[in-house]
Short mmCIF file of C-alpha atoms in Angstrom, two decimals:
data_model
loop_
_atom_site.label_atom_id
_atom_site.label_comp_id
_atom_site.label_asym_id
_atom_site.label_seq_id
_atom_site.Cartn_x
_atom_site.Cartn_y
_atom_site.Cartn_z
CA MET A 1 106.11 191.58 134.42
CA ALA A 2 104.38 188.46 135.76
CA ASP A 3 102.07 188.37 132.71
CA ARG A 4 104.88 188.50 130.13
CA ASP A 5 105.95 185.50 128.12
CA PRO A 6 109.09 183.79 129.58
CA VAL A 7 110.52 183.52 126.09
CA GLU A 8 110.16 187.22 125.56
CA LEU A 9 111.83 187.95 128.93
CA HIS A 10 114.74 185.74 128.02
CA GLU A 11 115.14 187.39 124.64
CA GLN A 12 114.82 190.83 126.26
CA GLN A 13 117.60 189.96 128.71
CA GLN A 14 119.83 188.78 125.91
CA PHE A 15 119.06 191.94 124.00
CA GLU A 16 119.96 194.12 126.96
CA GLU A 17 123.24 192.21 127.61
CA VAL A 18 124.40 192.49 124.03
CA PRO A 19 126.28 195.63 123.18
CA ALA A 20 124.49 198.16 121.07
CA THR A 21 126.79 197.41 118.17
CA GLU A 22 125.85 193.64 118.21
CA ALA A 23 122.14 193.92 119.14
CA PRO A 24 119.87 192.00 116.67
CA LYS A 25 117.34 193.85 114.77
CA LEU A 26 113.68 193.67 115.87
CA PRO A 27 112.42 192.01 112.65
CA GLU A 28 114.74 189.03 113.26
CA LEU A 29 113.30 188.53 116.77
CA ASP A 30 109.81 188.49 115.39
CA LYS A 31 110.79 185.84 112.85
CA ARG A 32 112.25 183.63 115.60
CA ARG A 33 109.11 183.96 117.69
CA LYS A 34 106.84 183.09 114.77
CA ARG A 35 109.03 180.10 113.85
CA LYS A 36 108.80 178.66 117.38
CA LYS A 37 105.07 179.15 117.54
CA ILE A 38 104.64 177.41 114.20
CA LEU A 39 106.75 174.46 115.31
CA LEU A 40 104.84 174.15 118.57
CA GLY A 41 101.55 174.30 116.70
CA LEU A 42 102.64 171.62 114.25
CA ALA A 43 103.77 169.36 117.09
CA ALA A 44 100.44 169.78 118.86
CA ALA A 45 98.55 169.10 115.63
CA ILE A 46 100.57 165.95 115.00
CA VAL A 47 99.84 164.70 118.51
CA VAL A 48 96.13 165.39 118.14
CA ILE A 49 95.89 163.79 114.69
CA GLY A 50 97.93 160.76 115.76
CA GLY A 51 95.80 160.25 118.84
CA ALA A 52 92.59 160.54 116.83
CA TRP A 53 93.90 158.13 114.22
CA TRP A 54 94.93 155.66 116.91
CA LEU A 55 91.53 155.85 118.55
CA MET A 56 89.71 155.42 115.25
CA SER A 57 91.88 152.56 114.01
CA ASP A 58 91.81 150.79 117.37
CA GLY A 59 88.03 150.99 117.39
CA ASP A 60 87.88 149.13 114.06
CA HIS A 61 89.98 146.19 115.28
CA VAL A 62 89.75 143.71 118.14
CA THR A 63 92.83 141.76 119.12
CA THR A 64 93.81 138.92 121.39
CA ASP A 65 96.91 136.88 122.06
CA ASN A 66 94.83 134.07 123.59
CA ALA A 67 94.65 132.11 120.34
CA TYR A 68 95.95 128.69 119.45
CA VAL A 69 96.35 126.54 116.34
CA ASN A 70 94.01 123.57 116.09
CA ALA A 71 93.04 120.94 113.52
CA ASP A 72 90.48 118.18 113.04
CA SER A 73 92.88 115.35 113.80
CA ALA A 74 92.10 111.72 112.90
CA GLN A 75 92.39 108.97 115.50
CA VAL A 76 93.74 105.79 113.90
CA THR A 77 92.12 102.66 115.35
CA ALA A 78 92.22 99.00 114.42
CA LEU A 79 88.77 97.65 113.49
CA VAL A 80 89.85 94.04 114.14
CA SER A 81 91.96 92.61 116.93
CA GLY A 82 95.26 90.82 116.50
CA PRO A 83 99.02 91.03 117.01
CA VAL A 84 100.99 93.74 115.19
CA ARG A 85 103.13 92.25 112.43
CA SER A 86 104.82 95.42 111.18
CA VAL A 87 104.71 99.20 111.66
CA GLU A 88 105.45 101.27 108.57
CA VAL A 89 105.58 104.82 110.02
CA VAL A 90 107.15 106.79 112.85
CA ASN A 91 106.22 109.95 114.71
CA THR A 92 106.63 113.24 112.74
CA GLN A 93 106.38 111.36 109.42
CA VAL A 94 104.25 112.96 106.72
CA VAL A 95 101.76 110.47 105.22
CA ARG A 96 99.20 110.55 102.42
CA ARG A 97 95.67 109.24 102.49
CA GLY A 98 95.64 105.50 101.77
CA GLN A 99 99.28 104.98 102.78
CA ILE A 100 99.90 101.85 104.89
CA LEU A 101 100.49 102.66 108.56
CA PHE A 102 100.82 99.18 110.07
CA ARG A 103 99.81 95.55 109.52
CA LEU A 104 98.25 92.92 111.77
CA ASP A 105 98.88 89.19 111.61
CA ASP A 106 96.24 87.93 109.16
CA SER A 107 96.48 84.16 109.79
CA ASP A 108 93.10 83.89 111.55
CA ALA A 109 91.50 86.25 109.04
CA ARG A 110 92.71 84.13 106.10
CA LEU A 111 91.28 80.95 107.64
CA ALA A 112 87.95 82.66 108.31
CA LEU A 113 87.88 83.91 104.72
CA ALA A 114 88.53 80.41 103.33
CA LYS A 115 85.74 78.96 105.50
CA ALA A 116 83.30 81.65 104.37
CA GLU A 117 84.16 80.97 100.72
CA ALA A 118 83.46 77.25 101.21
CA GLU A 119 80.11 77.96 102.87
CA TYR A 120 79.16 80.27 100.02
CA LEU A 121 79.92 77.65 97.39
CA LYS A 122 77.99 75.06 99.42
CA ALA A 123 74.94 77.34 99.60
CA ARG A 124 74.96 77.81 95.83
CA LYS A 125 75.12 74.04 95.28
CA GLN A 126 72.29 73.47 97.73
CA PHE A 127 70.14 75.91 95.81
CA GLY A 128 70.79 73.93 92.64
CA GLN A 129 69.92 70.73 94.49
CA ILE A 130 66.64 72.23 95.73
CA SER A 131 65.78 73.35 92.21
CA ALA A 132 66.39 69.82 90.90
CA THR A 133 64.32 68.35 93.73
CA SER A 134 61.34 70.41 92.62
CA GLY A 135 61.41 68.66 89.26
CA SER A 136 61.63 65.28 90.93
CA LEU A 137 58.72 66.04 93.24
CA ALA A 138 56.64 67.24 90.29
CA ALA A 139 57.31 63.90 88.57
CA GLN A 140 56.29 62.06 91.74
CA ILE A 141 52.96 63.87 91.69
CA GLY A 142 52.38 62.54 88.19
CA ALA A 143 53.31 59.01 89.34
CA ARG A 144 50.86 59.25 92.24
CA ASP A 145 48.13 60.31 89.80
CA ALA A 146 48.86 57.15 87.80
CA ASP A 147 48.70 55.07 90.98
CA ILE A 148 45.30 56.54 91.76
CA GLY A 149 44.08 55.66 88.26
CA GLN A 150 45.36 52.11 88.64
CA ALA A 151 43.74 51.75 92.08
CA GLN A 152 40.46 53.07 90.76
CA ALA A 153 40.56 50.52 87.92
CA GLN A 154 41.21 47.75 90.42
CA LEU A 155 38.31 49.04 92.49
CA ALA A 156 36.04 48.91 89.45
CA ALA A 157 37.13 45.36 88.69
CA ALA A 158 36.58 44.33 92.26
CA GLY A 159 33.14 45.91 92.16
CA ALA A 160 32.25 43.92 89.03
CA SER A 161 33.51 40.74 90.64
CA LEU A 162 31.43 41.50 93.72
CA ALA A 163 28.31 42.04 91.61
CA LYS A 164 28.85 38.70 89.78
CA ALA A 165 29.47 36.92 93.07
CA ARG A 166 26.29 38.40 94.50
CA ILE A 167 24.24 37.20 91.49
CA ASP A 168 25.76 33.71 91.67
CA LEU A 169 25.07 33.48 95.39
CA ASN A 170 21.47 34.61 94.99
CA ARG A 171 20.83 32.12 92.17
CA ARG A 172 22.27 29.19 94.08
CA SER A 173 20.46 30.18 97.22
CA GLU A 174 17.13 29.91 95.32
CA LEU A 175 17.98 26.48 93.85
CA VAL A 176 19.41 24.86 96.96
CA GLU A 177 15.95 23.95 98.33
CA SER A 178 14.94 22.22 95.12
CA GLY A 179 18.07 20.12 95.20
CA ALA A 180 19.38 21.42 91.93
CA VAL A 181 22.38 22.94 93.69
CA SER A 182 24.30 21.19 96.37
CA LYS A 183 25.14 22.74 99.63
CA GLU A 184 28.82 22.57 98.63
CA GLU A 185 28.20 24.77 95.59
CA LEU A 186 26.28 27.18 97.79
CA THR A 187 29.17 27.34 100.19
CA THR A 188 31.56 28.00 97.30
CA ALA A 189 29.34 30.83 96.05
CA GLN A 190 29.19 32.30 99.52
CA ASN A 191 33.02 32.20 99.79
CA ALA A 192 33.37 33.82 96.38
CA TYR A 193 31.00 36.61 97.42
CA SER A 194 32.98 37.22 100.64
CA THR A 195 36.21 37.28 98.68
CA ALA A 196 34.74 39.78 96.23
CA GLN A 197 33.66 42.01 99.10
CA ALA A 198 37.19 41.88 100.54
CA ASN A 199 38.68 42.71 97.16
CA VAL A 200 36.43 45.74 96.88
CA SER A 201 37.49 46.96 100.33
CA GLN A 202 41.14 46.41 99.41
CA ALA A 203 40.75 48.30 96.15
CA ARG A 204 39.08 51.19 97.94
CA ALA A 205 41.97 51.29 100.44
CA ALA A 206 44.44 51.30 97.53
CA VAL A 207 42.64 54.27 96.01
CA ALA A 208 42.75 56.12 99.34
CA GLN A 209 46.44 55.30 99.77
CA ALA A 210 47.28 56.49 96.25
CA SER A 211 45.35 59.74 96.88
CA ALA A 212 47.22 60.26 100.16
CA SER A 213 50.57 59.65 98.44
CA ARG A 214 49.64 62.17 95.77
CA GLY A 215 48.73 64.73 98.48
CA ALA A 216 52.06 64.15 100.25
CA ALA A 217 53.92 64.56 96.99
CA ARG A 218 52.11 67.81 96.30
CA GLU A 219 52.91 69.14 99.81
CA SER A 220 56.58 68.25 99.41
CA TRP A 221 56.67 69.93 96.05
CA ALA A 222 54.96 73.06 97.44
CA ALA A 223 57.39 73.21 100.38
CA ASN A 224 60.34 72.87 98.06
CA GLU A 225 58.96 75.48 95.69
CA ALA A 226 58.53 77.91 98.58
CA LEU A 227 62.31 77.85 99.06
CA ILE A 228 63.09 78.85 95.49
CA ALA A 229 59.94 80.53 94.18
CA GLY A 230 60.67 84.00 92.80
CA THR A 231 64.42 83.73 93.48
CA SER A 232 67.56 82.95 91.60
CA VAL A 233 70.79 81.46 92.81
CA ASP A 234 72.05 84.97 93.69
CA THR A 235 68.88 86.14 95.44
CA SER A 236 68.22 83.00 97.45
CA PRO A 237 68.13 83.82 101.21
CA ASP A 238 70.59 81.07 102.11
CA VAL A 239 72.97 82.07 99.34
CA ALA A 240 72.65 85.77 100.24
CA ALA A 241 73.42 85.02 103.91
CA ALA A 242 76.47 83.02 102.92
CA LYS A 243 77.55 85.85 100.61
CA ALA A 244 77.22 88.35 103.48
CA ARG A 245 79.41 86.16 105.70
CA LEU A 246 81.94 85.93 102.88
CA ASP A 247 81.97 89.73 102.45
CA GLN A 248 82.44 90.21 106.20
CA ALA A 249 85.32 87.75 106.26
CA ARG A 250 86.91 89.47 103.26
CA LEU A 251 86.47 92.87 104.93
CA ASP A 252 88.02 91.63 108.19
CA HIS A 253 90.98 90.34 106.21
CA GLU A 254 91.40 93.69 104.45
CA ARG A 255 91.23 95.46 107.81
CA THR A 256 94.40 93.72 108.95
CA VAL A 257 96.17 96.36 106.83
CA ILE A 258 95.54 99.80 108.38
CA ARG A 259 95.88 102.81 106.09
CA ALA A 260 95.96 106.56 106.67
CA PRO A 261 92.45 108.07 106.55
CA ILE A 262 93.70 111.58 105.69
CA ASP A 263 96.83 113.48 104.69
CA GLY A 264 98.85 114.68 107.66
CA VAL A 265 101.65 114.14 110.15
CA VAL A 266 101.88 111.03 112.34
CA THR A 267 101.71 111.91 116.03
CA ASN A 268 101.41 110.00 119.29
CA ARG A 269 102.22 106.55 117.89
CA GLN A 270 101.57 103.97 120.61
CA ILE A 271 102.16 100.54 119.05
CA GLN A 272 105.14 98.26 118.61
CA VAL A 273 105.73 95.09 116.59
CA GLY A 274 104.38 92.04 118.43
CA GLN A 275 101.92 93.99 120.53
CA ARG A 276 98.37 92.60 120.51
CA ILE A 277 95.75 95.29 120.13
CA ALA A 278 92.00 95.11 120.59
CA ALA A 279 89.45 96.31 118.06
CA GLY A 280 88.67 99.98 118.59
CA SER A 281 91.92 100.86 120.38
CA ALA A 282 93.45 104.21 119.34
CA VAL A 283 97.05 103.60 118.35
CA MET A 284 98.16 106.87 116.73
CA THR A 285 96.94 110.28 115.58
CA ILE A 286 97.25 111.95 112.19
CA VAL A 287 97.20 115.76 112.25
CA PRO A 288 96.16 117.46 108.99
CA VAL A 289 98.55 120.41 109.24
CA GLY A 290 97.53 121.57 105.77
CA SER A 291 94.01 122.36 106.98
CA ALA A 292 94.81 123.83 110.38
CA TYR A 293 92.68 126.60 111.82
CA VAL A 294 92.85 128.94 114.80
CA ASP A 295 90.60 129.13 117.84
CA ALA A 296 90.91 132.69 119.17
CA ASN A 297 89.48 133.27 122.64
CA PHE A 298 88.12 136.83 122.67
CA LYS A 299 86.67 138.56 125.69
CA GLU A 300 82.91 138.80 125.63
CA GLY A 301 83.08 142.58 125.49
CA GLN A 302 85.08 142.44 122.24
CA LEU A 303 82.56 140.45 120.22
CA ALA A 304 79.74 142.98 119.77
CA ARG A 305 80.82 143.82 116.20
CA VAL A 306 82.46 140.52 115.20
CA ARG A 307 80.68 138.71 112.36
CA PRO A 308 81.40 135.59 110.27
CA GLY A 309 83.31 136.41 107.12
CA GLN A 310 85.37 139.28 108.58
CA LYS A 311 89.06 139.42 107.75
CA VAL A 312 91.64 138.49 110.36
CA ALA A 313 95.38 139.16 110.52
CA LEU A 314 97.35 136.63 112.53
CA LYS A 315 100.91 136.29 113.72
CA SER A 316 102.57 133.22 115.14
CA ASP A 317 105.13 133.12 117.90
CA LEU A 318 106.91 130.49 115.80
CA TYR A 319 107.75 132.89 112.96
CA GLY A 320 107.45 136.24 114.71
CA GLY A 321 106.00 139.45 113.32
CA ASP A 322 107.61 139.09 109.88
CA VAL A 323 105.05 136.47 108.82
CA VAL A 324 101.43 137.56 108.74
CA TYR A 325 98.64 135.07 108.05
CA HIS A 326 95.38 136.22 106.51
CA GLY A 327 92.22 134.43 107.58
CA ARG A 328 88.54 135.01 108.10
CA VAL A 329 86.00 134.36 110.83
CA VAL A 330 83.80 131.32 110.17
CA GLY A 331 81.84 131.01 113.40
CA PHE A 332 81.59 131.09 117.16
CA SER A 333 81.67 128.32 119.71
CA GLY A 334 78.41 127.26 121.32
CA GLY A 335 79.67 128.26 124.76
CA THR A 336 82.61 129.59 126.71
CA GLY A 337 85.46 127.39 127.82
CA SER A 338 84.32 127.42 131.44
CA ALA A 339 80.80 126.32 130.44
CA PHE A 340 82.14 123.02 129.09
CA ALA A 341 84.76 122.49 131.78
CA LEU A 342 84.83 119.18 133.65
CA ILE A 343 83.72 121.06 136.77
CA PRO A 344 81.72 124.12 135.62
CA ALA A 345 81.99 127.29 137.66
CA GLN A 346 79.24 127.70 140.27
CA ASN A 347 78.48 131.37 140.73
CA ALA A 348 75.38 131.06 142.93
CA THR A 349 77.29 132.04 146.06
CA GLY A 350 77.23 135.05 148.30
CA ASN A 351 80.78 136.15 147.51
CA TRP A 352 80.41 135.96 143.73
CA ILE A 353 82.89 138.03 141.75
CA LYS A 354 82.28 138.58 138.07
CA VAL A 355 84.98 137.14 135.83
CA VAL A 356 85.17 138.25 132.21
CA GLN A 357 84.51 135.21 130.03
CA ARG A 358 86.15 134.34 126.71
CA LEU A 359 84.36 132.81 123.74
CA PRO A 360 86.28 130.78 121.15
CA VAL A 361 86.06 132.20 117.62
CA ARG A 362 86.94 129.85 114.73
CA ILE A 363 89.27 131.38 112.12
CA VAL A 364 90.29 129.62 108.91
CA LEU A 365 93.66 130.30 107.33
CA ASP A 366 94.81 130.67 103.75
CA PRO A 367 96.02 127.21 102.54
CA LYS A 368 98.75 128.78 100.41
CA GLU A 369 100.15 130.67 103.40
CA LEU A 370 99.97 127.49 105.48
CA ALA A 371 101.93 125.63 102.83
CA GLN A 372 104.63 128.33 102.84
CA HIS A 373 104.81 128.56 106.64
CA PRO A 374 103.42 125.35 108.19
CA LEU A 375 101.93 125.44 111.67
CA ARG A 376 101.44 122.76 114.31
CA VAL A 377 98.56 122.13 116.66
CA GLY A 378 98.82 124.02 119.93
CA LEU A 379 101.06 126.88 118.75
CA SER A 380 100.27 130.35 120.08
CA MET A 381 98.90 133.02 117.76
CA GLU A 382 97.95 136.68 117.86
CA ALA A 383 94.70 137.51 116.09
CA GLU A 384 93.37 140.90 115.00
CA ILE A 385 89.86 141.07 113.50
CA ASP A 386 88.91 143.97 111.25
CA VAL A 387 85.38 144.94 112.33
CA SER A 388 85.24 148.16 110.33
CA GLY A 389 82.66 146.71 107.96
CA ALA A 390 80.34 145.40 110.69
CA GLU A 391 76.82 146.79 110.80
#
């Protein structure tokens, strides 16, 4: 009896308690037993198949709820210092690239721009003056050549006069002993010879002076030509330097109007009208919500089969499970979060306990889905990567 099936014992008892007139037929009992066995077999098969399917499907997916929305936000900074004249946007406002965010007082910038413009015009005029001076110096060289010719002619005349005076003096010196020439005439001839010698020396000095003047004129002309040789009014160094100062002043004036560098949402605005800000100070942030991505922190043991390009299904706590985002893996971080912490973990101790690390995985989202269901930086996400196609 101990080896009999409990179901059969129960049915046997019911069969014995039923009167002979109401006792079921044996074929009906067999049908009931077969039906129960079939149902039990089907239930067991369903459990086995479901468990196998769950194991197989779970092995082709890795999931984490340690994922957060992120974006390459833009820090808005003023490139010039000055007091804030007006602020055109507020927090949570959607802006487009190039839209005015705020303005600085441009009084100093306008004065600097006007001064730079004046210096630029002055440099151009000075170049024209230098060019004209070159012509004048070239003419002076020609005049000095004429002076040299004139001095040389005077030197020749003085030389002829000296030769005549020498002949006259020699002739009178020979006749003075015979009495044909008086001593007074001899003295006059001697004075004339001395005067002729002085005139020759003076003429030679005039030639040297004219030559020196011509050399000075040539040096001045060469120095002036060096300033403009091979250049035009636009390529002159002085003019180019003045033009650069003008461009800088114009740029500084334009920078008093600060515009949005990207499309996005204004966040963390920190300026007010009248506040003086320094160049380089961050005054607000623009978050490009249309190009947000997700950083999913997977455990290191989950990443053996994860590859760039794999499909990812994501759900946000903001919208719940009804909204599913479809993304793909684009890359992995260069290190775990703890590796880049301000105070990295120091595991070289005697009581070291291994802690499972998480590596950030970058996931890009479908822009169309983002436009339909916008996300914000910092929101929590659930990510499930399909690794079924990994090698």
